[in-house]
Amino acid sequence: MKAFVVERYGDASAVRAGDVPDPQVGDQDVLVRIHAASVNPLDLRTRNGDFKVILPYRVPFVLGNDLAGVVVAAGAGVTRFTVGDEVYARPDKDRIGAFAELIAIQQDDVATKPTTLTMEEAASIPLVGLTAWQALVERANVQAGQKVLIHAGSGGVGTIAIQLAKHLGASVATTASTSKVDLVKDLGADVVVDYKKQAFETVLHDYDVVLDTLGGETLDKSLQVLKPGGKVISIAGPPDPTFAKELGANPLVRLVMTALSFRTRQRARRRHVTYSFLFMRASGDQLREVTSLIEAGTIRPVVDRVFPFESTREALAYVEEGRAKAGKVVVRMK
């Protein structure tokens, strides 16, 4: 099958188009013919080798972390799906490979594609939808009436997280550039801080939850807007000891992750708030929850641009260079 392969860790030159063997289908796997896949910052960081300690992929490997397509074969133990089903998924972190014609995925990580979405729209959802769900529902347990700040509201995670937080009954603030203010308001943001004109930490206060998608100084300043007992959940900050434990990391890696997040956790404790790092995981059950919200019209995808499959390298560059205006970038098979 045709695929885009990381030959070595590095820059854009490390990714090539080529032929690779078709995936092997296990007893609990479905084989999906991919119709569309989306590009995520995670793809770039994986290609660069930023997560080699966490995700030690053996090169060469196929890149790509979420997709939509049709089941073309199923293992003997598969009970949830049959050949011909339209599905979407974020494969398990150990079985990525969405920039390809075919992928084998464990059935528990797959969900039926929302009937209201095209393949391209559906492919934009799994990774960011699960990230938003795991941050706001599972980790933060957001309740009606709480105040939630979502950074980079026009980004892939932000566009979905704003809509989910509003569904949960929260008052939602977000950061965005001047040109994106109308978009994030349309998605449901109650308060929009134009970061080109204002410093969010001087405008917002007494928030219950912050979803940090940027890390660095943004993460540090986010601690200031939380009320005592508040939570900052970051997908871009330093890994913490809890994540190291969940990962089953060896003692040395646990020690490194503990050291990396020490300063942030210490600053959080001084402000009587908590910091946690989120590396989202695959979950068909949670994706089905997201599906129900999509089909009810509560959540809608935001797709910036669709590239043909043969232009996957160009799609990665488009995202890496920050040219996407809002939401997700998708690649479509012929």
mmCIF file of C-alpha atoms in Angstrom:
data_model
loop_
_atom_site.group_PDB
_atom_site.id
_atom_site.type_symbol
_atom_site.label_atom_id
_atom_site.label_comp_id
_atom_site.label_asym_id
_atom_site.label_seq_id
_atom_site.Cartn_x
_atom_site.Cartn_y
_atom_site.Cartn_z
ATOM 1 C CA MET A 1 0.000 0.000 0.000
ATOM 2 C CA LYS A 2 0.997 3.623 -0.438
ATOM 3 C CA ALA A 3 1.928 5.541 2.717
ATOM 4 C CA PHE A 4 3.964 8.442 4.076
ATOM 5 C CA VAL A 5 6.828 7.103 6.126
ATOM 6 C CA VAL A 6 9.208 8.630 8.656
ATOM 7 C CA GLU A 7 12.593 7.232 7.618
ATOM 8 C CA ARG A 8 14.485 8.889 10.468
ATOM 9 C CA TYR A 9 13.704 11.398 13.153
ATOM 10 C CA GLY A 10 14.209 14.934 11.927
ATOM 11 C CA ASP A 11 12.751 17.714 9.815
ATOM 12 C CA ALA A 12 10.417 17.617 6.799
ATOM 13 C CA SER A 13 13.026 15.791 4.721
ATOM 14 C CA ALA A 14 12.609 12.751 6.995
ATOM 15 C CA VAL A 15 9.148 11.971 5.561
ATOM 16 C CA ARG A 16 8.843 10.201 2.210
ATOM 17 C CA ALA A 17 6.080 8.682 0.123
ATOM 18 C CA GLY A 18 6.533 4.991 -0.568
ATOM 19 C CA ASP A 19 5.088 1.504 -0.664
ATOM 20 C CA VAL A 20 4.871 -0.494 2.557
ATOM 21 C CA PRO A 21 3.327 -3.888 3.371
ATOM 22 C CA ASP A 22 -0.388 -3.991 4.111
ATOM 23 C CA PRO A 23 -1.127 -4.090 7.865
ATOM 24 C CA GLN A 24 -1.545 -7.402 9.634
ATOM 25 C CA VAL A 25 -5.035 -7.815 11.070
ATOM 26 C CA GLY A 26 -5.252 -9.262 14.574
ATOM 27 C CA ASP A 27 -8.138 -11.170 16.124
ATOM 28 C CA GLN A 28 -9.621 -7.985 17.645
ATOM 29 C CA ASP A 29 -8.719 -5.664 14.763
ATOM 30 C CA VAL A 30 -10.649 -4.045 11.954
ATOM 31 C CA LEU A 31 -8.873 -3.237 8.706
ATOM 32 C CA VAL A 32 -9.934 0.209 7.520
ATOM 33 C CA ARG A 33 -9.518 1.624 4.030
ATOM 34 C CA ILE A 34 -8.734 5.240 4.822
ATOM 35 C CA HIS A 35 -10.728 7.919 2.998
ATOM 36 C CA ALA A 36 -9.335 10.907 4.903
ATOM 37 C CA ALA A 37 -6.827 11.636 7.668
ATOM 38 C CA SER A 38 -6.037 14.825 9.533
ATOM 39 C CA VAL A 39 -2.787 16.570 10.387
ATOM 40 C CA ASN A 40 -2.000 17.320 14.026
ATOM 41 C CA PRO A 41 0.886 19.072 15.783
ATOM 42 C CA LEU A 42 1.492 15.658 17.331
ATOM 43 C CA ASP A 43 2.516 14.378 13.891
ATOM 44 C CA LEU A 44 5.186 17.051 13.630
ATOM 45 C CA ARG A 45 6.496 16.462 17.132
ATOM 46 C CA THR A 46 6.543 12.708 16.525
ATOM 47 C CA ARG A 47 8.459 13.188 13.266
ATOM 48 C CA ASN A 48 10.929 15.483 15.033
ATOM 49 C CA GLY A 49 11.559 12.904 17.753
ATOM 50 C CA ASP A 50 10.212 15.078 20.582
ATOM 51 C CA PHE A 51 8.450 12.076 22.118
ATOM 52 C CA LYS A 52 11.097 9.402 21.577
ATOM 53 C CA VAL A 53 11.208 8.689 25.318
ATOM 54 C CA ILE A 54 7.426 8.357 25.511
ATOM 55 C CA LEU A 55 6.784 6.882 22.068
ATOM 56 C CA PRO A 56 9.868 4.958 20.942
ATOM 57 C CA TYR A 57 8.751 4.170 17.379
ATOM 58 C CA ARG A 58 11.186 2.085 15.401
ATOM 59 C CA VAL A 59 11.960 3.807 12.105
ATOM 60 C CA PRO A 60 10.756 3.542 9.440
ATOM 61 C CA PHE A 61 7.134 3.994 10.524
ATOM 62 C CA VAL A 62 3.948 5.405 8.995
ATOM 63 C CA LEU A 63 2.864 8.774 10.389
ATOM 64 C CA GLY A 64 -0.715 9.931 11.105
ATOM 65 C CA ASN A 65 -2.917 9.930 14.198
ATOM 66 C CA ASP A 66 -6.582 10.127 13.163
ATOM 67 C CA LEU A 67 -8.713 9.066 10.241
ATOM 68 C CA ALA A 68 -12.077 8.197 8.740
ATOM 69 C CA GLY A 69 -12.778 5.340 6.357
ATOM 70 C CA VAL A 70 -14.562 2.058 5.650
ATOM 71 C CA VAL A 71 -14.036 -1.356 7.241
ATOM 72 C CA VAL A 72 -12.794 -3.799 4.598
ATOM 73 C CA ALA A 73 -11.921 -6.757 6.850
ATOM 74 C CA ALA A 74 -12.370 -7.809 10.464
ATOM 75 C CA GLY A 75 -10.589 -10.212 12.783
ATOM 76 C CA ALA A 76 -12.338 -13.347 14.027
ATOM 77 C CA GLY A 77 -12.992 -11.791 17.441
ATOM 78 C CA VAL A 78 -14.512 -8.539 16.202
ATOM 79 C CA THR A 79 -18.112 -8.007 17.326
ATOM 80 C CA ARG A 80 -18.637 -4.255 17.029
ATOM 81 C CA PHE A 81 -18.142 -3.789 13.277
ATOM 82 C CA THR A 82 -18.668 -5.517 9.951
ATOM 83 C CA VAL A 83 -17.270 -5.035 6.472
ATOM 84 C CA GLY A 84 -18.741 -1.909 4.873
ATOM 85 C CA ASP A 85 -19.152 0.096 8.096
ATOM 86 C CA GLU A 86 -18.093 3.726 7.898
ATOM 87 C CA VAL A 87 -15.884 4.468 10.917
ATOM 88 C CA TYR A 88 -13.493 6.980 12.392
ATOM 89 C CA ALA A 89 -10.787 6.636 15.003
ATOM 90 C CA ARG A 90 -7.672 7.796 16.758
ATOM 91 C CA PRO A 91 -5.562 4.615 16.754
ATOM 92 C CA ASP A 92 -3.688 3.625 19.887
ATOM 93 C CA LYS A 93 -0.414 5.517 20.339
ATOM 94 C CA ASP A 94 1.513 2.315 19.621
ATOM 95 C CA ARG A 95 -0.329 1.690 16.335
ATOM 96 C CA ILE A 96 -0.406 5.003 14.494
ATOM 97 C CA GLY A 97 -0.258 5.165 10.693
ATOM 98 C CA ALA A 98 -3.165 7.161 9.260
ATOM 99 C CA PHE A 99 -1.211 8.626 6.326
ATOM 100 C CA ALA A 100 -1.715 5.427 4.362
ATOM 101 C CA GLU A 101 -4.272 3.589 2.271
ATOM 102 C CA LEU A 102 -5.023 1.022 4.991
ATOM 103 C CA ILE A 103 -4.721 0.715 8.761
ATOM 104 C CA ALA A 104 -5.481 -2.063 11.266
ATOM 105 C CA ILE A 105 -7.034 -0.783 14.506
ATOM 106 C CA GLN A 106 -8.184 -2.553 17.666
ATOM 107 C CA GLN A 107 -11.986 -2.530 17.589
ATOM 108 C CA ASP A 108 -12.294 -0.846 21.003
ATOM 109 C CA ASP A 109 -10.534 2.231 19.608
ATOM 110 C CA VAL A 110 -12.996 2.680 16.725
ATOM 111 C CA ALA A 111 -16.412 4.355 16.497
ATOM 112 C CA THR A 112 -19.053 4.549 13.793
ATOM 113 C CA LYS A 113 -18.609 7.718 11.736
ATOM 114 C CA PRO A 114 -21.217 10.425 12.419
ATOM 115 C CA THR A 115 -23.792 10.234 9.637
ATOM 116 C CA THR A 116 -23.981 14.021 9.490
ATOM 117 C CA LEU A 117 -20.313 14.444 8.522
ATOM 118 C CA THR A 118 -18.306 13.889 5.364
ATOM 119 C CA MET A 119 -15.250 11.677 5.565
ATOM 120 C CA GLU A 120 -13.040 14.766 5.585
ATOM 121 C CA GLU A 121 -14.991 16.374 8.422
ATOM 122 C CA ALA A 122 -15.041 13.130 10.413
ATOM 123 C CA ALA A 123 -11.277 12.668 10.027
ATOM 124 C CA SER A 124 -10.734 16.043 11.689
ATOM 125 C CA ILE A 125 -12.420 14.993 14.920
ATOM 126 C CA PRO A 126 -10.971 11.949 16.761
ATOM 127 C CA LEU A 127 -7.711 13.232 18.273
ATOM 128 C CA VAL A 128 -8.963 16.708 19.152
ATOM 129 C CA GLY A 129 -12.391 15.455 20.213
ATOM 130 C CA LEU A 130 -10.887 12.905 22.578
ATOM 131 C CA THR A 131 -8.409 15.466 23.892
ATOM 132 C CA ALA A 132 -11.220 17.889 24.725
ATOM 133 C CA TRP A 133 -13.338 15.129 26.293
ATOM 134 C CA GLN A 134 -10.525 13.722 28.429
ATOM 135 C CA ALA A 135 -9.474 17.187 29.590
ATOM 136 C CA LEU A 136 -12.870 18.696 30.354
ATOM 137 C CA VAL A 137 -15.053 15.699 31.246
ATOM 138 C CA GLU A 138 -12.712 13.031 32.550
ATOM 139 C CA ARG A 139 -9.922 15.097 34.104
ATOM 140 C CA ALA A 140 -11.581 18.404 35.090
ATOM 141 C CA ASN A 141 -15.155 17.143 35.606
ATOM 142 C CA VAL A 142 -16.463 20.510 34.401
ATOM 143 C CA GLN A 143 -19.824 21.413 35.933
ATOM 144 C CA ALA A 144 -22.521 23.881 34.932
ATOM 145 C CA GLY A 145 -21.715 27.380 36.124
ATOM 146 C CA GLN A 146 -17.958 26.908 36.280
ATOM 147 C CA LYS A 147 -15.553 29.212 34.458
ATOM 148 C CA VAL A 148 -13.264 27.588 31.899
ATOM 149 C CA LEU A 149 -10.418 29.180 29.935
ATOM 150 C CA ILE A 150 -9.412 27.468 26.695
ATOM 151 C CA HIS A 151 -6.259 28.741 25.040
ATOM 152 C CA ALA A 152 -5.941 29.067 21.256
ATOM 153 C CA GLY A 153 -9.666 28.799 20.689
ATOM 154 C CA SER A 154 -9.378 28.765 16.909
ATOM 155 C CA GLY A 155 -7.019 25.772 16.876
ATOM 156 C CA GLY A 156 -7.922 22.138 16.389
ATOM 157 C CA VAL A 157 -8.398 21.341 20.084
ATOM 158 C CA GLY A 158 -9.752 24.805 20.907
ATOM 159 C CA THR A 159 -12.601 24.771 18.390
ATOM 160 C CA ILE A 160 -13.954 21.503 19.795
ATOM 161 C CA ALA A 161 -13.206 22.283 23.461
ATOM 162 C CA ILE A 162 -15.141 25.569 23.361
ATOM 163 C CA GLN A 163 -18.230 23.779 22.078
ATOM 164 C CA LEU A 164 -17.900 20.931 24.584
ATOM 165 C CA ALA A 165 -17.396 23.291 27.536
ATOM 166 C CA LYS A 166 -20.507 25.248 26.544
ATOM 167 C CA HIS A 167 -22.462 21.991 26.326
ATOM 168 C CA LEU A 168 -21.326 21.181 29.867
ATOM 169 C CA GLY A 169 -22.784 24.493 31.036
ATOM 170 C CA ALA A 170 -19.552 26.385 31.641
ATOM 171 C CA SER A 171 -18.851 30.039 31.073
ATOM 172 C CA VAL A 172 -16.090 29.904 28.478
ATOM 173 C CA ALA A 173 -13.219 32.291 27.860
ATOM 174 C CA THR A 174 -10.665 31.837 25.124
ATOM 175 C CA THR A 175 -7.627 33.506 23.629
ATOM 176 C CA ALA A 176 -7.497 34.267 19.919
ATOM 177 C CA SER A 177 -6.035 36.717 17.426
ATOM 178 C CA THR A 178 -8.064 39.649 16.106
ATOM 179 C CA SER A 179 -9.073 37.865 12.910
ATOM 180 C CA LYS A 180 -10.422 34.839 14.838
ATOM 181 C CA VAL A 181 -12.621 36.682 17.369
ATOM 182 C CA ASP A 182 -15.842 36.240 15.393
ATOM 183 C CA LEU A 183 -15.163 32.535 14.798
ATOM 184 C CA VAL A 184 -14.636 31.653 18.455
ATOM 185 C CA LYS A 185 -17.655 33.708 19.505
ATOM 186 C CA ASP A 186 -19.724 31.780 16.959
ATOM 187 C CA LEU A 187 -18.459 28.536 18.501
ATOM 188 C CA GLY A 188 -19.775 29.682 21.889
ATOM 189 C CA ALA A 189 -17.022 31.588 23.661
ATOM 190 C CA ASP A 190 -18.492 34.052 26.185
ATOM 191 C CA VAL A 191 -15.272 36.022 26.675
ATOM 192 C CA VAL A 192 -12.605 36.439 24.005
ATOM 193 C CA VAL A 193 -9.214 37.895 24.850
ATOM 194 C CA ASP A 194 -7.460 39.183 21.736
ATOM 195 C CA TYR A 195 -3.900 38.282 22.658
ATOM 196 C CA LYS A 196 -2.556 40.853 20.225
ATOM 197 C CA LYS A 197 -4.200 43.604 22.254
ATOM 198 C CA GLN A 198 -4.507 42.284 25.824
ATOM 199 C CA ALA A 199 -2.651 40.058 28.274
ATOM 200 C CA PHE A 200 -5.141 37.406 29.336
ATOM 201 C CA GLU A 201 -3.692 37.157 32.857
ATOM 202 C CA THR A 202 -4.605 40.799 33.497
ATOM 203 C CA VAL A 203 -8.182 40.411 32.237
ATOM 204 C CA LEU A 204 -9.323 37.032 33.577
ATOM 205 C CA HIS A 205 -9.542 35.860 37.185
ATOM 206 C CA ASP A 206 -11.173 33.255 39.434
ATOM 207 C CA TYR A 207 -11.346 30.519 36.795
ATOM 208 C CA ASP A 208 -12.051 26.924 37.749
ATOM 209 C CA VAL A 209 -10.268 25.250 34.840
ATOM 210 C CA VAL A 210 -7.685 26.184 32.227
ATOM 211 C CA LEU A 211 -7.049 23.988 29.184
ATOM 212 C CA ASP A 212 -3.540 24.923 28.080
ATOM 213 C CA THR A 213 -2.658 24.062 24.492
ATOM 214 C CA LEU A 214 0.447 26.242 24.202
ATOM 215 C CA GLY A 215 2.768 25.589 27.151
ATOM 216 C CA GLY A 216 5.703 27.856 28.027
ATOM 217 C CA GLU A 217 4.860 31.343 29.295
ATOM 218 C CA THR A 218 1.169 30.791 28.571
ATOM 219 C CA LEU A 219 1.143 27.879 31.012
ATOM 220 C CA ASP A 220 2.971 29.889 33.680
ATOM 221 C CA LYS A 221 0.575 32.823 33.355
ATOM 222 C CA SER A 222 -2.446 30.500 33.364
ATOM 223 C CA LEU A 223 -1.764 29.641 37.005
ATOM 224 C CA GLN A 224 -2.511 33.281 37.839
ATOM 225 C CA VAL A 225 -6.087 33.233 36.531
ATOM 226 C CA LEU A 226 -7.221 30.218 38.570
ATOM 227 C CA LYS A 227 -9.054 30.502 41.842
ATOM 228 C CA PRO A 228 -7.852 28.389 44.795
ATOM 229 C CA GLY A 229 -8.644 24.754 44.052
ATOM 230 C CA GLY A 230 -8.577 25.382 40.312
ATOM 231 C CA LYS A 231 -6.973 23.107 37.747
ATOM 232 C CA VAL A 232 -4.740 23.714 34.764
ATOM 233 C CA ILE A 233 -4.615 20.797 32.350
ATOM 234 C CA SER A 234 -1.933 21.059 29.698
ATOM 235 C CA ILE A 235 -1.336 19.154 26.490
ATOM 236 C CA ALA A 236 1.790 21.209 25.779
ATOM 237 C CA GLY A 237 3.491 21.555 29.167
ATOM 238 C CA PRO A 238 6.038 19.289 30.845
ATOM 239 C CA PRO A 239 5.021 15.671 31.601
ATOM 240 C CA ASP A 240 4.324 15.043 35.274
ATOM 241 C CA PRO A 241 4.883 12.055 37.608
ATOM 242 C CA THR A 242 1.284 10.861 37.258
ATOM 243 C CA PHE A 243 1.661 10.623 33.502
ATOM 244 C CA ALA A 244 4.962 8.775 33.911
ATOM 245 C CA LYS A 245 3.210 6.259 36.155
ATOM 246 C CA GLU A 246 0.307 5.824 33.721
ATOM 247 C CA LEU A 247 2.804 5.288 30.930
ATOM 248 C CA GLY A 248 4.559 2.550 32.892
ATOM 249 C CA ALA A 249 7.849 4.373 32.415
ATOM 250 C CA ASN A 250 11.067 3.017 33.898
ATOM 251 C CA PRO A 251 12.467 4.669 37.055
ATOM 252 C CA LEU A 252 14.914 6.860 35.114
ATOM 253 C CA VAL A 253 12.186 8.234 32.813
ATOM 254 C CA ARG A 254 9.935 8.835 35.828
ATOM 255 C CA LEU A 255 12.715 10.786 37.472
ATOM 256 C CA VAL A 256 13.234 12.900 34.354
ATOM 257 C CA MET A 257 9.515 13.683 34.029
ATOM 258 C CA THR A 258 9.312 14.567 37.707
ATOM 259 C CA ALA A 259 12.216 16.984 37.285
ATOM 260 C CA LEU A 260 10.821 18.516 34.090
ATOM 261 C CA SER A 261 7.523 19.453 35.738
ATOM 262 C CA PHE A 262 8.886 20.289 39.203
ATOM 263 C CA ARG A 263 8.902 24.071 38.748
ATOM 264 C CA THR A 264 5.381 24.177 37.312
ATOM 265 C CA ARG A 265 3.958 21.894 40.006
ATOM 266 C CA GLN A 266 5.695 23.913 42.725
ATOM 267 C CA ARG A 267 4.294 27.203 41.407
ATOM 268 C CA ALA A 268 0.843 25.615 41.214
ATOM 269 C CA ARG A 269 1.032 24.448 44.834
ATOM 270 C CA ARG A 270 2.008 27.925 45.976
ATOM 271 C CA ARG A 271 -1.163 29.271 44.369
ATOM 272 C CA HIS A 272 -3.253 26.389 45.821
ATOM 273 C CA VAL A 273 -4.113 25.057 42.372
ATOM 274 C CA THR A 274 -3.159 21.858 40.556
ATOM 275 C CA TYR A 275 -1.235 21.154 37.367
ATOM 276 C CA SER A 276 -1.564 18.008 35.269
ATOM 277 C CA PHE A 277 -0.239 16.924 31.899
ATOM 278 C CA LEU A 278 -2.580 15.186 29.455
ATOM 279 C CA PHE A 279 -1.449 12.905 26.654
ATOM 280 C CA MET A 280 -4.725 11.784 25.179
ATOM 281 C CA ARG A 281 -5.425 8.112 24.625
ATOM 282 C CA ALA A 282 -7.532 6.213 22.121
ATOM 283 C CA SER A 283 -11.086 5.331 23.198
ATOM 284 C CA GLY A 284 -13.941 4.177 21.003
ATOM 285 C CA ASP A 285 -16.380 4.573 23.906
ATOM 286 C CA GLN A 286 -15.490 8.231 24.425
ATOM 287 C CA LEU A 287 -15.517 8.855 20.688
ATOM 288 C CA ARG A 288 -19.090 7.524 20.620
ATOM 289 C CA GLU A 289 -19.985 10.152 23.244
ATOM 290 C CA VAL A 290 -18.505 12.797 20.961
ATOM 291 C CA THR A 291 -20.430 11.310 18.025
ATOM 292 C CA SER A 292 -23.740 11.754 19.836
ATOM 293 C CA LEU A 293 -22.953 15.428 20.385
ATOM 294 C CA ILE A 294 -22.023 15.877 16.727
ATOM 295 C CA GLU A 295 -25.206 14.218 15.499
ATOM 296 C CA ALA A 296 -27.243 16.366 17.900
ATOM 297 C CA GLY A 297 -25.683 19.475 16.385
ATOM 298 C CA THR A 298 -23.924 20.390 19.645
ATOM 299 C CA ILE A 299 -20.419 20.073 18.190
ATOM 300 C CA ARG A 300 -19.400 20.837 14.624
ATOM 301 C CA PRO A 301 -16.003 20.351 13.022
ATOM 302 C CA VAL A 302 -13.917 23.233 11.728
ATOM 303 C CA VAL A 303 -11.820 22.291 8.694
ATOM 304 C CA ASP A 304 -9.346 24.832 7.348
ATOM 305 C CA ARG A 305 -8.162 23.097 4.191
ATOM 306 C CA VAL A 306 -8.177 19.700 2.483
ATOM 307 C CA PHE A 307 -5.080 18.440 0.637
ATOM 308 C CA PRO A 308 -4.902 15.439 -1.712
ATOM 309 C CA PHE A 309 -3.140 12.419 -0.254
ATOM 310 C CA GLU A 310 -0.142 12.791 -2.554
ATOM 311 C CA SER A 311 0.393 16.267 -1.022
ATOM 312 C CA THR A 312 0.633 15.019 2.571
ATOM 313 C CA ARG A 313 4.127 16.502 2.940
ATOM 314 C CA GLU A 314 2.747 19.877 1.844
ATOM 315 C CA ALA A 315 -0.096 19.511 4.369
ATOM 316 C CA LEU A 316 2.426 18.887 7.146
ATOM 317 C CA ALA A 317 4.407 21.953 6.072
ATOM 318 C CA TYR A 318 1.239 24.050 5.962
ATOM 319 C CA VAL A 319 0.545 23.190 9.606
ATOM 320 C CA GLU A 320 4.176 23.484 10.689
ATOM 321 C CA GLU A 321 4.465 26.970 9.198
ATOM 322 C CA GLY A 322 1.330 28.149 11.007
ATOM 323 C CA ARG A 323 -0.612 28.879 7.827
ATOM 324 C CA ALA A 324 -3.821 27.180 8.943
ATOM 325 C CA LYS A 325 -6.417 29.845 9.688
ATOM 326 C CA ALA A 326 -8.633 27.799 12.014
ATOM 327 C CA GLY A 327 -9.458 24.223 12.977
ATOM 328 C CA LYS A 328 -7.925 21.229 11.239
ATOM 329 C CA VAL A 329 -6.052 20.407 8.065
ATOM 330 C CA VAL A 330 -7.102 17.186 6.335
ATOM 331 C CA VAL A 331 -5.666 14.940 3.638
ATOM 332 C CA ARG A 332 -8.077 13.093 1.351
ATOM 333 C CA MET A 333 -7.542 9.858 -0.537
ATOM 334 C CA LYS A 334 -8.657 9.598 -4.148
#
